[in-house]
Amino acid sequence: MHPDNTHRELFKSIGRVLAQRRESTGLTQEQVAEVLQIGTEAVSRMERGITMPTIQRMAELADIYGCGIEELVIATSTRTSDQAELISQILHTLPEADRAMIVEVVQKIAERLKHHL
């Protein structure tokens, strides 16, 4: 089955998230492939959005990257509620002063964008 354009973009988005998670954990594609007992090319194909990992594979990747499956998926969602949840997760990792600064910046950007529509 060849993915249509919508699915192709989703595959690429998930691939980018997988690559970012791998890089943030300091792992190479080779190390991930070894843990999953698959070839390095298979990891590369997932990260490039050529193939879509199964739910089982997503669970294994989430374990490797120390996160939940939902974190891998939510980062690619275009739903407002999912995007708000992702921002919340990011903010949760920061000190209060930094959170306040980010909220202020987001408010200013949103206001500017509204005025340019």
CSV table of C-alpha atoms in Angstrom, one decimal:
chain,number,residue,atom,x,y,z
A,1,MET,CA,0.0,0.0,0.0
A,2,HIS,CA,1.4,3.4,-1.0
A,3,PRO,CA,0.5,6.2,1.3
A,4,ASP,CA,-1.4,9.2,-0.1
A,5,ASN,CA,-0.1,12.7,0.5
A,6,THR,CA,-1.9,13.1,3.9
A,7,HIS,CA,-0.5,9.8,5.1
A,8,ARG,CA,2.9,10.6,3.7
A,9,GLU,CA,3.1,13.8,5.7
A,10,LEU,CA,2.0,12.0,8.8
A,11,PHE,CA,4.6,9.4,8.3
A,12,LYS,CA,7.3,12.1,7.9
A,13,SER,CA,6.1,13.9,11.0
A,14,ILE,CA,6.2,10.8,13.1
A,15,GLY,CA,9.6,10.0,11.6
A,16,ARG,CA,10.9,13.5,12.6
A,17,VAL,CA,9.7,12.9,16.1
A,18,LEU,CA,11.3,9.5,16.3
A,19,ALA,CA,14.6,11.0,15.1
A,20,GLN,CA,14.4,13.9,17.6
A,21,ARG,CA,13.7,11.5,20.4
A,22,ARG,CA,16.6,9.2,19.4
A,23,GLU,CA,19.0,12.1,19.2
A,24,SER,CA,17.8,13.6,22.5
A,25,THR,CA,18.6,10.3,24.2
A,26,GLY,CA,22.1,10.2,22.6
A,27,LEU,CA,21.5,7.0,20.7
A,28,THR,CA,22.5,6.1,17.2
A,29,GLN,CA,20.3,4.4,14.6
A,30,GLU,CA,22.6,1.4,15.0
A,31,GLN,CA,22.0,1.2,18.7
A,32,VAL,CA,18.2,1.5,18.3
A,33,ALA,CA,18.3,-1.2,15.6
A,34,GLU,CA,20.3,-3.5,17.9
A,35,VAL,CA,17.9,-3.1,20.8
A,36,LEU,CA,14.9,-3.8,18.4
A,37,GLN,CA,16.8,-6.6,16.7
A,38,ILE,CA,16.1,-5.1,13.3
A,39,GLY,CA,18.4,-3.6,10.6
A,40,THR,CA,19.7,0.0,10.8
A,41,GLU,CA,18.0,0.6,7.4
A,42,ALA,CA,14.6,-0.2,9.0
A,43,VAL,CA,15.2,2.5,11.7
A,44,SER,CA,16.3,4.9,9.0
A,45,ARG,CA,13.2,4.2,6.9
A,46,MET,CA,10.9,4.9,9.9
A,47,GLU,CA,12.7,8.1,10.7
A,48,ARG,CA,12.5,9.3,7.1
A,49,GLY,CA,8.8,8.6,7.0
A,50,ILE,CA,9.1,5.9,4.4
A,51,THR,CA,7.5,3.3,6.6
A,52,MET,CA,5.1,3.6,9.5
A,53,PRO,CA,6.0,1.7,12.7
A,54,THR,CA,3.3,-0.6,14.1
A,55,ILE,CA,1.8,0.1,17.5
A,56,GLN,CA,3.9,-2.6,18.9
A,57,ARG,CA,7.1,-1.0,17.5
A,58,MET,CA,5.9,2.4,18.7
A,59,ALA,CA,5.6,1.0,22.2
A,60,GLU,CA,9.2,-0.5,21.9
A,61,LEU,CA,10.5,2.9,20.7
A,62,ALA,CA,8.8,4.7,23.5
A,63,ASP,CA,10.4,2.4,26.0
A,64,ILE,CA,13.8,3.0,24.5
A,65,TYR,CA,13.3,6.7,24.5
A,66,GLY,CA,11.9,6.8,28.0
A,67,CYS,CA,8.5,8.3,27.0
A,68,GLY,CA,4.9,7.2,26.4
A,69,ILE,CA,3.5,6.3,23.0
A,70,GLU,CA,1.2,9.2,23.3
A,71,GLU,CA,4.2,11.6,23.5
A,72,LEU,CA,5.4,10.2,20.2
A,73,VAL,CA,2.0,10.6,18.6
A,74,ILE,CA,0.9,13.8,20.2
A,75,ALA,CA,3.9,15.7,18.8
A,76,THR,CA,2.6,15.1,15.3
A,77,SER,CA,-1.0,16.0,15.8
A,78,THR,CA,-2.6,19.1,14.3
A,79,ARG,CA,-5.5,18.9,16.8
A,80,THR,CA,-5.6,22.0,19.0
A,81,SER,CA,-6.1,20.0,22.2
A,82,ASP,CA,-3.1,17.8,21.4
A,83,GLN,CA,-0.9,20.8,20.6
A,84,ALA,CA,-2.0,22.4,23.9
A,85,GLU,CA,-1.0,19.1,25.7
A,86,LEU,CA,2.4,19.1,24.0
A,87,ILE,CA,3.0,22.7,25.0
A,88,SER,CA,1.9,21.8,28.5
A,89,GLN,CA,4.4,18.9,28.6
A,90,ILE,CA,7.2,21.2,27.5
A,91,LEU,CA,6.3,23.9,30.0
A,92,HIS,CA,6.1,21.3,32.8
A,93,THR,CA,9.9,20.7,32.4
A,94,LEU,CA,10.8,24.4,33.0
A,95,PRO,CA,11.1,26.7,36.1
A,96,GLU,CA,8.2,29.0,36.8
A,97,ALA,CA,10.0,32.2,35.5
A,98,ASP,CA,10.8,30.5,32.2
A,99,ARG,CA,7.2,29.2,31.8
A,100,ALA,CA,5.9,32.8,32.4
A,101,MET,CA,8.3,34.1,29.7
A,102,ILE,CA,7.2,31.5,27.2
A,103,VAL,CA,3.5,32.1,27.8
A,104,GLU,CA,4.1,35.9,27.3
A,105,VAL,CA,6.0,35.3,24.0
A,106,VAL,CA,3.2,32.9,22.7
A,107,GLN,CA,0.6,35.5,23.6
A,108,LYS,CA,2.5,38.2,21.7
A,109,ILE,CA,3.0,36.0,18.7
A,110,ALA,CA,-0.7,35.0,18.6
A,111,GLU,CA,-1.8,38.7,18.8
A,112,ARG,CA,0.5,39.6,16.0
A,113,LEU,CA,-0.7,36.7,13.8
A,114,LYS,CA,-4.4,37.6,14.5
A,115,HIS,CA,-3.7,41.2,13.3
A,116,HIS,CA,-2.1,40.0,10.1
A,117,LEU,CA,-5.0,37.7,9.0
